[in-house]
XYZ file of C-alpha atoms in Angstrom:
708
model
C 128.858 127.416 159.716
C 128.736 127.346 155.921
C 129.239 123.973 154.278
C 129.471 122.540 150.794
C 128.523 118.885 150.362
C 131.616 117.092 149.015
C 129.686 114.896 146.617
C 130.005 113.906 143.006
C 127.919 116.490 141.196
C 125.756 116.200 138.146
C 124.835 119.423 136.370
C 121.263 119.626 135.173
C 118.925 122.374 134.095
C 115.764 122.967 136.054
C 112.851 122.894 135.594
C 113.199 119.632 133.781
C 112.177 119.355 130.165
C 109.708 116.596 129.441
C 110.547 113.449 127.582
C 108.493 112.451 124.577
C 105.569 110.421 125.814
C 106.599 106.826 125.428
C 104.828 105.613 128.497
C 101.745 103.875 127.166
C 101.507 100.935 124.772
C 97.888 100.425 123.974
C 95.667 98.099 122.013
C 95.032 100.575 119.134
C 98.798 100.676 118.645
C 98.949 96.893 118.783
C 96.533 96.785 115.884
C 99.012 98.890 113.930
C 101.675 96.298 114.728
C 99.327 93.590 113.539
C 98.695 95.419 110.282
C 102.436 95.675 109.806
C 102.501 91.910 109.235
C 100.783 92.447 105.893
C 104.082 93.171 104.152
C 104.942 89.500 104.718
C 101.950 88.288 102.719
C 103.690 88.147 99.335
C 106.572 86.232 100.917
C 104.646 83.789 103.060
C 101.520 83.043 101.045
C 101.378 81.322 97.732
C 97.843 80.021 97.729
C 94.509 80.552 99.437
C 95.179 77.924 102.109
C 98.466 79.466 103.149
C 96.911 82.917 103.121
C 94.139 81.781 105.444
C 96.722 80.215 107.790
C 98.705 83.425 107.832
C 95.597 85.458 108.644
C 94.846 83.151 111.574
C 98.438 83.492 112.772
C 98.191 87.264 112.532
C 94.957 87.235 114.526
C 96.542 85.141 117.287
C 99.505 87.546 117.371
C 97.072 90.450 117.672
C 95.201 88.788 120.556
C 98.452 87.896 122.329
C 99.823 91.436 122.059
C 96.524 92.891 123.267
C 96.601 90.634 126.335
C 100.245 91.402 126.965
C 100.043 95.150 126.513
C 96.635 95.673 128.074
C 95.518 94.108 131.346
C 91.782 94.601 131.531
C 91.372 97.960 129.846
C 94.859 99.394 130.178
C 98.385 98.656 131.261
C 100.788 101.490 131.896
C 104.473 101.564 131.003
C 106.977 102.217 132.370
C 106.508 101.485 136.055
C 103.383 101.284 138.115
C 99.918 102.692 137.526
C 98.923 106.188 138.718
C 97.506 106.205 142.244
C 94.956 108.762 143.345
C 95.120 110.068 146.904
C 92.403 112.102 148.554
C 93.222 115.076 150.761
C 94.306 113.801 154.153
C 95.097 110.270 152.986
C 98.227 108.819 154.524
C 101.451 108.518 152.543
C 104.273 106.388 153.904
C 107.920 106.832 152.951
C 110.021 103.728 152.393
C 113.781 103.410 152.820
C 116.276 101.622 150.604
C 119.839 100.533 151.294
C 122.504 103.084 152.152
C 124.809 103.469 149.162
C 128.103 105.148 148.407
C 130.129 105.582 145.235
C 133.267 105.416 147.358
C 132.841 101.818 148.524
C 130.201 100.280 146.213
C 128.945 98.248 149.190
C 125.307 98.878 150.211
C 124.224 98.618 153.847
C 120.859 98.393 155.529
C 119.215 101.679 156.527
C 118.626 100.398 160.049
C 122.288 99.447 160.481
C 122.638 103.047 161.689
C 120.857 104.421 164.788
C 117.820 105.827 162.964
C 114.218 105.933 164.157
C 112.222 102.757 163.558
C 108.489 102.591 162.747
C 106.050 101.865 165.542
C 104.912 98.549 164.093
C 108.465 97.303 163.585
C 110.647 97.056 160.504
C 109.076 95.166 157.601
C 110.529 94.285 154.215
C 108.676 95.319 151.094
C 108.001 92.799 148.350
C 111.284 92.098 146.572
C 111.990 90.346 143.312
C 115.067 88.408 142.333
C 116.663 91.368 140.577
C 116.349 93.636 143.633
C 118.072 91.071 145.832
C 120.903 90.582 143.349
C 121.669 94.312 143.086
C 121.524 94.813 146.848
C 118.234 96.727 147.187
C 116.589 96.283 150.588
C 113.373 98.304 150.647
C 111.804 98.605 154.101
C 109.139 100.685 155.780
C 110.014 103.853 157.685
C 108.385 106.058 160.336
C 108.042 109.044 157.961
C 104.307 109.633 157.472
C 102.593 112.343 155.422
C 98.994 113.380 154.892
C 98.105 114.258 151.315
C 98.072 118.003 150.682
C 98.520 118.760 154.379
C 101.570 120.812 155.264
C 103.148 119.935 158.590
C 106.183 121.288 160.408
C 108.206 120.559 163.553
C 107.151 116.910 163.631
C 109.019 114.976 166.286
C 110.043 111.500 165.189
C 112.061 109.971 168.005
C 115.127 110.314 170.145
C 117.549 107.412 169.969
C 119.330 106.283 173.080
C 122.785 107.451 173.957
C 125.208 106.512 171.215
C 127.342 103.550 172.133
C 130.973 103.286 171.145
C 130.148 100.988 168.218
C 127.323 103.224 166.997
C 129.533 106.289 167.210
C 132.315 104.603 165.236
C 130.012 103.274 162.525
C 128.354 106.682 162.110
C 131.740 108.331 161.643
C 132.768 105.626 159.184
C 129.607 106.017 157.093
C 130.061 109.799 157.013
C 133.702 109.448 155.968
C 132.680 107.064 153.204
C 130.011 109.528 151.979
C 127.032 107.205 152.315
C 123.665 108.390 151.022
C 120.247 107.723 152.544
C 117.765 106.633 149.858
C 114.073 107.316 150.480
C 111.101 106.336 148.311
C 107.598 107.823 148.162
C 104.977 106.351 145.839
C 107.779 104.541 143.967
C 109.715 107.807 143.453
C 113.222 108.099 144.941
C 113.937 111.221 146.945
C 115.883 113.771 144.938
C 117.880 116.716 146.232
C 118.604 119.936 144.356
C 121.124 122.594 145.279
C 122.018 125.680 143.292
C 125.574 126.521 142.372
C 126.067 129.648 140.309
C 123.646 129.320 137.364
C 123.240 125.560 137.546
C 121.251 123.173 139.652
C 123.082 120.200 141.076
C 121.117 116.991 141.478
C 121.569 113.963 143.723
C 119.310 111.094 144.628
C 119.054 110.727 148.386
C 120.889 112.782 150.970
C 124.160 112.274 152.888
C 124.153 110.698 156.337
C 126.206 113.579 157.651
C 129.271 115.716 157.047
C 132.704 116.162 158.576
C 133.978 119.682 159.225
C 137.268 120.361 161.021
C 137.421 116.861 162.557
C 133.859 117.215 163.901
C 131.116 114.934 162.574
C 127.650 116.387 162.077
C 124.513 114.315 161.503
C 121.582 115.377 159.343
C 118.762 114.753 161.780
C 116.051 117.021 160.339
C 114.535 116.504 156.896
C 112.487 119.013 154.939
C 110.338 117.231 152.389
C 108.654 118.841 149.418
C 106.091 116.655 147.671
C 105.015 117.711 144.182
C 101.454 116.694 143.359
C 99.304 116.977 140.286
C 95.551 117.221 140.460
C 93.823 114.052 139.425
C 92.008 114.625 136.130
C 89.948 111.612 135.203
C 89.492 112.537 131.561
C 93.193 113.123 131.034
C 94.141 109.856 132.702
C 91.580 107.998 130.632
C 93.071 109.539 127.516
C 96.559 108.481 128.566
C 95.368 104.983 129.402
C 93.862 104.624 125.963
C 90.110 104.072 126.508
C 87.317 105.953 128.147
C 86.730 103.153 130.640
C 90.383 102.782 131.598
C 90.101 105.125 134.566
C 88.014 102.498 136.332
C 91.138 100.345 136.546
C 92.968 102.953 138.634
C 92.521 102.272 142.339
C 91.066 105.205 144.217
C 90.750 105.936 147.894
C 87.629 107.429 149.287
C 83.934 107.078 148.773
C 82.706 106.333 145.303
C 81.241 109.350 143.585
C 82.875 111.812 145.985
C 83.460 115.307 144.611
C 86.575 115.806 146.727
C 89.658 116.449 144.565
C 92.342 113.793 144.382
C 96.042 114.161 143.709
C 98.887 112.074 142.298
C 102.490 112.275 143.494
C 104.730 113.571 140.692
C 107.832 114.644 142.617
C 109.640 113.947 145.880
C 112.351 116.343 147.032
C 114.298 116.328 150.286
C 116.531 118.881 151.980
C 118.662 117.615 154.906
C 119.527 119.834 157.851
C 121.586 119.446 160.993
C 119.654 120.834 163.974
C 120.838 120.880 167.559
C 117.861 119.678 169.593
C 117.420 120.026 173.330
C 117.477 116.464 174.642
C 115.650 117.386 177.853
C 112.769 119.122 176.064
C 111.814 116.037 174.046
C 111.741 113.601 176.949
C 108.404 111.848 177.112
C 107.321 113.031 173.653
C 105.663 110.503 171.382
C 106.196 109.983 167.693
C 104.442 112.570 165.477
C 104.026 115.070 168.324
C 104.800 118.686 167.534
C 108.266 119.825 168.547
C 108.004 122.429 171.337
C 110.077 125.109 169.585
C 110.200 126.337 165.972
C 112.784 124.678 163.718
C 114.536 126.648 161.007
C 116.028 124.343 158.374
C 119.071 125.976 156.783
C 121.059 123.476 154.642
C 124.103 125.759 154.589
C 124.676 125.466 158.345
C 125.216 122.547 160.706
C 124.472 122.290 164.383
C 124.168 118.639 165.498
C 127.598 117.171 166.287
C 127.552 113.501 167.173
C 129.294 112.457 170.374
C 129.680 109.178 172.118
C 127.202 108.813 174.979
C 124.912 111.589 173.697
C 121.334 110.966 172.394
C 120.170 112.151 168.976
C 116.672 113.469 168.204
C 115.115 113.303 164.742
C 112.454 115.617 163.302
C 111.005 116.441 159.909
C 108.605 118.732 158.066
C 106.658 118.355 154.844
C 105.095 120.735 152.341
C 102.941 119.920 149.343
C 103.233 121.859 146.116
C 100.939 121.587 143.132
C 102.934 121.074 139.962
C 102.319 121.202 136.227
C 104.304 117.983 135.826
C 101.910 115.250 134.790
C 102.102 111.689 135.998
C 103.618 110.202 132.798
C 106.477 112.728 133.039
C 107.287 112.423 136.707
C 110.402 110.291 136.057
C 111.909 112.928 133.762
C 113.965 114.402 136.607
C 115.681 111.017 137.041
C 115.805 109.836 133.443
C 116.907 113.098 131.891
C 119.254 112.051 129.107
C 122.593 113.809 129.407
C 124.948 114.159 126.473
C 122.617 113.173 123.626
C 125.062 114.670 121.134
C 127.810 112.452 122.509
C 125.653 109.369 121.956
C 125.051 110.388 118.344
C 128.762 111.057 117.921
C 129.455 107.515 119.119
C 127.007 106.103 116.588
C 128.457 108.179 113.732
C 131.945 107.074 114.737
C 130.805 103.452 114.609
C 129.222 103.968 111.205
C 132.504 105.325 109.857
C 134.348 102.221 111.099
C 131.677 99.977 109.569
C 131.862 101.801 106.230
C 135.643 101.463 106.151
C 135.524 97.740 106.910
C 132.608 97.197 104.534
C 134.719 98.715 101.760
C 137.514 96.238 102.476
C 135.057 93.330 102.518
C 133.552 94.545 99.264
C 136.964 94.623 97.645
C 137.700 91.099 98.881
C 134.460 89.694 97.552
C 133.945 91.579 94.311
C 137.436 92.298 93.072
C 139.531 89.454 94.413
C 137.413 86.403 95.151
C 134.815 86.928 92.434
C 137.451 87.732 89.852
C 139.419 84.566 90.628
C 136.342 82.362 90.669
C 134.974 83.790 87.420
C 138.308 83.356 85.729
C 138.529 79.773 86.984
C 135.038 78.821 85.811
C 135.702 80.124 82.283
C 138.576 77.689 81.740
C 138.221 74.210 80.260
C 139.264 71.028 82.070
C 142.848 70.986 80.782
C 143.356 74.626 81.628
C 141.938 74.013 85.102
C 144.342 71.160 85.679
C 147.232 73.354 84.560
C 145.991 76.183 86.742
C 145.815 73.892 89.776
C 149.589 73.586 89.615
C 149.919 77.376 89.652
C 147.576 78.088 92.520
C 148.682 80.472 95.243
C 147.305 82.081 98.351
C 144.067 80.845 99.824
C 143.539 78.295 97.025
C 146.505 76.282 98.285
C 144.914 75.478 101.634
C 141.797 73.944 100.131
C 142.702 70.551 101.571
C 143.330 71.870 105.087
C 140.928 74.752 105.600
C 138.293 72.534 107.236
C 140.747 70.483 109.270
C 139.470 70.144 112.856
C 140.934 72.773 115.206
C 142.718 72.047 118.442
C 140.344 71.626 121.411
C 137.231 71.437 119.204
C 134.916 70.709 122.154
C 135.986 73.889 123.952
C 135.392 75.931 120.808
C 131.891 74.476 120.408
C 131.096 75.160 124.065
C 132.274 78.778 123.891
C 130.371 79.437 120.664
C 127.200 77.946 122.153
C 127.519 80.073 125.299
C 128.261 83.108 123.151
C 125.026 82.622 121.207
C 123.144 82.383 124.497
C 124.702 85.562 125.927
C 124.295 87.546 122.709
C 120.667 86.503 122.369
C 119.989 87.460 125.988
C 121.589 90.885 125.441
C 119.603 91.627 122.281
C 116.231 90.569 123.711
C 116.793 92.300 127.069
C 117.911 95.596 125.513
C 115.012 95.458 123.049
C 112.478 95.027 125.860
C 114.193 97.747 127.884
C 114.081 100.119 124.897
C 110.334 99.474 124.616
C 109.921 100.483 128.265
C 109.197 97.121 129.858
C 112.193 97.329 132.190
C 112.186 100.877 133.490
C 113.816 102.091 136.728
C 110.302 102.458 138.136
C 110.131 98.667 138.191
C 113.171 97.947 140.316
C 115.036 94.753 139.593
C 113.140 93.906 136.404
C 116.231 94.394 134.229
C 118.291 91.818 136.141
C 115.305 89.489 136.462
C 114.658 89.727 132.724
C 118.302 88.989 131.921
C 118.206 85.831 134.043
C 114.925 84.707 132.490
C 116.036 85.219 128.894
C 119.421 83.629 129.587
C 117.798 80.466 130.911
C 115.306 80.244 128.033
C 118.052 80.702 125.451
C 119.850 77.662 126.827
C 118.036 75.832 124.017
C 119.968 77.898 121.463
C 123.276 77.305 123.271
C 122.843 73.530 123.261
C 121.683 73.450 119.643
C 124.563 75.535 118.268
C 127.236 73.794 120.366
C 126.149 70.266 119.429
C 125.531 70.999 115.759
C 128.956 72.628 115.453
C 130.447 69.623 117.235
C 128.842 67.250 114.750
C 129.987 69.445 111.860
C 133.593 69.337 113.029
C 133.266 65.580 113.538
C 131.780 65.127 110.042
C 128.416 63.988 111.384
C 129.613 61.837 114.276
C 127.164 62.122 117.184
C 129.534 60.626 119.737
C 130.032 62.889 122.741
C 127.200 65.342 122.033
C 125.723 64.914 125.528
C 129.061 65.838 127.070
C 129.295 68.933 124.856
C 125.754 70.051 125.732
C 126.367 69.464 129.456
C 129.607 71.452 129.388
C 127.897 74.260 127.462
C 125.293 74.425 130.229
C 127.982 74.648 132.924
C 130.925 76.520 131.366
C 129.946 80.195 131.617
C 127.498 79.809 134.542
C 130.176 77.857 136.431
C 132.799 80.585 135.976
C 130.234 83.266 136.861
C 129.173 81.317 139.941
C 132.796 81.006 141.073
C 133.457 84.751 140.647
C 130.223 85.864 142.307
C 130.648 83.424 145.203
C 134.123 84.756 145.908
C 132.863 88.351 145.831
C 129.889 87.384 147.961
C 132.174 86.146 150.726
C 133.785 89.597 150.757
C 130.348 91.235 151.038
C 129.312 88.817 153.775
C 132.446 89.682 155.694
C 131.569 93.386 155.404
C 127.928 92.788 156.518
C 126.713 94.493 153.332
C 123.170 94.180 152.000
C 124.791 93.554 148.632
C 125.649 90.051 149.829
C 123.373 87.429 148.326
C 121.510 85.545 151.076
C 122.073 81.795 151.322
C 118.435 81.140 150.413
C 118.925 83.079 147.185
C 122.029 81.032 146.441
C 119.895 77.915 146.673
C 117.293 79.459 144.354
C 119.944 80.380 141.772
C 121.415 76.876 141.855
C 117.939 75.374 141.411
C 117.247 77.699 138.461
C 120.571 76.684 136.957
C 120.237 72.913 137.269
C 116.453 72.587 137.033
C 115.762 74.994 134.157
C 118.905 76.143 132.346
C 120.701 72.780 132.179
C 117.654 70.767 130.983
C 116.859 73.383 128.328
C 120.457 73.279 127.110
C 120.321 69.485 126.901
C 117.057 69.713 124.958
C 118.727 72.140 122.551
C 121.617 69.699 122.258
C 119.158 66.941 121.372
C 117.746 69.087 118.561
C 121.300 69.791 117.401
C 122.140 66.085 117.402
C 119.091 65.301 115.269
C 119.624 68.200 112.862
C 121.712 67.462 109.746
C 125.322 68.506 110.154
C 126.908 70.995 107.769
C 128.813 69.103 105.079
C 132.121 70.600 104.020
C 132.296 71.608 100.346
C 135.851 70.233 99.956
C 137.695 67.178 101.232
C 140.399 67.376 103.886
C 143.799 65.858 103.165
C 145.134 63.207 105.496
C 148.504 64.927 105.921
C 148.334 68.578 107.046
C 150.018 71.138 104.853
C 153.107 72.837 106.215
C 152.485 76.468 107.067
C 155.094 78.879 105.654
C 157.172 80.838 108.120
C 155.536 84.168 108.941
C 157.539 87.310 109.458
C 155.287 88.416 112.311
C 153.256 86.215 114.666
C 149.668 86.089 113.497
C 148.370 86.488 117.059
C 149.640 90.073 117.131
C 147.262 90.926 114.312
C 144.457 89.029 116.041
C 144.886 90.903 119.314
C 145.175 94.234 117.524
C 141.921 93.618 115.665
C 139.947 94.201 118.874
C 140.654 97.921 118.709
C 138.085 98.440 115.947
C 135.111 96.925 117.817
C 136.263 98.765 120.942
C 136.212 102.019 118.993
C 132.523 101.533 118.260
C 131.441 101.155 121.877
C 133.894 102.923 124.191
C 131.793 106.119 124.377
C 128.629 104.242 125.301
C 130.724 102.139 127.672
C 131.530 105.274 129.673
C 127.837 105.983 130.260
C 127.197 102.363 131.259
C 130.111 102.368 133.701
C 128.915 105.659 135.175
C 125.420 104.271 135.712
C 126.779 101.157 137.446
C 129.498 102.688 139.610
C 128.521 106.362 139.970
C 124.921 105.791 141.002
C 123.342 107.356 137.914
C 120.290 106.053 136.101
C 120.881 104.613 132.623
C 117.795 104.689 130.451
C 118.961 105.362 126.884
C 118.462 101.769 125.814
C 117.539 102.895 122.305
C 121.081 104.173 121.806
C 122.434 101.007 123.397
C 120.455 98.823 120.986
C 121.876 100.736 118.005
C 125.419 100.455 119.376
C 124.941 96.710 119.940
C 123.839 96.200 116.335
C 126.809 98.218 115.068
C 129.140 96.225 117.315
C 127.879 92.947 115.851
C 128.457 94.230 112.304
C 131.978 95.461 113.097
C 132.922 92.177 114.814
C 131.716 90.189 111.812
C 133.626 92.373 109.351
C 136.855 92.399 111.367
C 136.909 88.648 111.766
C 136.061 88.079 108.116
C 138.885 90.336 106.893
C 141.455 88.733 109.196
C 140.399 85.233 108.213
C 140.898 86.111 104.548
C 144.315 87.596 105.303
C 145.373 84.425 107.128
C 144.208 82.193 104.285
C 146.114 84.312 101.768
C 149.399 83.610 103.581
C 148.508 79.875 103.694
C 147.644 79.927 107.395
C 144.792 77.426 107.519
C 144.360 77.425 111.318
C 141.648 80.061 111.254
C 139.107 78.606 113.706
C 140.406 80.012 116.984
C 141.902 83.095 115.344
C 138.508 84.098 113.940
C 137.001 83.730 117.410
C 139.596 85.869 119.158
C 139.907 88.434 116.349
C 136.620 89.975 117.464
C 136.653 88.517 120.983
C 139.890 90.389 121.756
C 137.760 93.517 122.247
C 137.271 92.165 125.780
C 140.961 92.812 126.526
C 140.567 96.493 125.721
C 137.361 96.732 127.713
C 139.152 95.290 130.744
C 142.030 97.755 130.283
C 139.464 100.537 130.034
C 137.871 99.285 133.264
C 141.226 99.556 135.030
C 141.657 103.061 133.596
C 138.163 103.967 134.860
C 139.064 102.647 138.307
C 142.284 104.663 138.489
C 141.102 107.973 137.064
C 137.312 108.134 137.574
C 136.902 106.077 140.737
C 140.058 107.306 142.435
C 138.062 107.898 145.630
C 137.152 104.198 145.811
C 137.882 103.295 149.400
C 139.685 100.125 150.467
C 140.955 96.916 148.856
C 137.575 95.188 149.258
C 135.858 97.786 147.061
C 138.606 97.561 144.426
C 138.382 93.756 144.457
C 134.622 93.923 143.994
C 135.044 96.308 141.069
C 137.668 94.169 139.340
C 135.680 90.975 139.980
C 132.490 92.338 138.442
C 134.517 93.810 135.561
C 136.095 90.400 134.902
C 132.650 88.811 134.843
C 131.402 91.423 132.348
C 134.494 91.081 130.153
C 134.149 87.291 129.976
C 130.545 87.589 128.784
C 131.519 90.186 126.158
C 134.397 88.003 124.915
C 132.113 85.004 124.387
C 129.429 87.073 122.622
C 131.728 89.026 120.297
C 133.952 86.002 119.624
C 130.905 84.000 118.585
C 129.882 86.684 116.098
C 133.376 86.671 114.593
C 133.608 82.890 114.360
C 130.187 82.375 112.782
C 130.780 85.096 110.188
C 134.199 83.626 109.319
C 132.764 80.112 109.090
C 130.123 81.327 106.658
C 132.755 83.175 104.624
C 135.114 80.169 104.392
C 132.240 77.841 103.549
C 130.993 80.177 100.809
C 134.496 80.739 99.457
C 135.484 77.110 99.090
C 132.064 75.885 98.013
C 132.666 77.919 94.843
C 135.995 76.210 94.139
C 135.813 72.980 92.138
C 138.991 71.338 93.319
C 139.733 67.748 94.302
């Protein structure tokens, strides 16, 4: 019976083209980085003593980078080091959680009636990031021998399917769950040809439903791509002639037997009807008594309640020209590079347009007025003061404390923390430190940088609080404490609610209680103290003194034809226009199971987004001041922070039109909950950029005005 897998398809060309080699960061390159510091010499050194200090600093930086980039003689990025296997050495396949783009809820591999390894199920080493994203990597019974083709290998025969097992198998097939296998840190990949294109998926489906009959894929055909181990080439890649000694090898030292490295892992699932009576008494890894023909276009193993299921597999090894540094190209192949560049060019056009407006404001309007004012004598200035209009009229109210000043300080402090975490994390990811080969490192890195940057959050929040209070230190501890708990508290509330839904569904995506305890300890034992320390620095730092005095009686604001908040909310469209294309790729990687690795593009888009947010907020603040609206504090924050509203609307649009197969209210709730969490973080980060740029602009503007 001919079948077509009803899966979300991704069109790729095959064979894969290789990425530029960006996989090794070596000490000779670090020395180039160290030499790059020399351009700072004219700026940082004015005498021999300072020059000697700078040279010592540069030497320490060089030593630190060497130690960081090179462990022993070489450290390989991204991912793990190359592993040499001798012919006949054992290779063990690992299994990850079952995943589906229709439910977004991962489940354990052994939640289904699959064969278990002889020594029992054991968890692989997991980091914090893997646990948070729902990865559960465990051992499996699939065993290979390097460069040894094997066929008709009997794995096991599970007992008769119970009613619960039968129902859960049907449910997982209906929900299009994929089985994810891993060999030598490479996920299993499946290729099928359709017309002139190759379709690519990671993993393989549990089964398929045809005419109300459920078929299980119980036979797997593995194809392992290997590349011959070449010591000289590896040493060249690692950077030094002695680096090959750091690569662990198996076998006797000095052996002339060739070794191989795994550079590809492909799987083809088949549904084979086995004879239950013929496999009785067979042990694992015995040869199946009859030949097995694996044809992926036909199915033959229907699942029925009360019937046993036998599992078999075969493996072939194929020597490939793909070298070890390029083995992830099949997974990290960048799709739509032209679209990414189009997004960046679109952002540059928006920035140029806004920069022109800012230039006009500064050079033609503000500078012209200030120059004209400074050229007048005292009597003319006094006469001119009576004829002032626009932003000059609010000079006595522009620095009047906003409503809810503590909340504003807290949100700005948290925004600095989130923005700093995003910049540092994306920068490290673009350099290759957080590749998909190192599972969970991206999430782990985000948590680490977020906690460390609590110092910045406390410092900015408290110093802004003292600035608004004209140097008064009263209440700074409360502000720092709230800054440490505001965003993490909201995030904890959202994630806890979603976690209860995952617990109720028995999903591996649910955070274990022990991990909850760890996260709370990290929050209150590391993040909160660091934020309080930053607040202490902010309390001791001199506050920013306003350039003009504030009147005791607030000035009446003229009636506006249109509410100013309409303009503020509409301003978010410009920052959204700079990132919505890249946002599509990010959403696809999160919810469609694709790998996102173009962090270089993401770093550029983030920089452009920061520039656009600053320009938008600056222009709107000037427009408000010109109509004598002196309440600019919150409006400057939400002028750029309103981009979060459009991102949330886009998320709903993505749910309705791109994830229309999302199954069940629990999955939709999970999607909306995670989207709300993401939108809140973006609002704080972009709003902070807008507020700080507007504060600088207002301070600069009125520090140039000599008015009483």
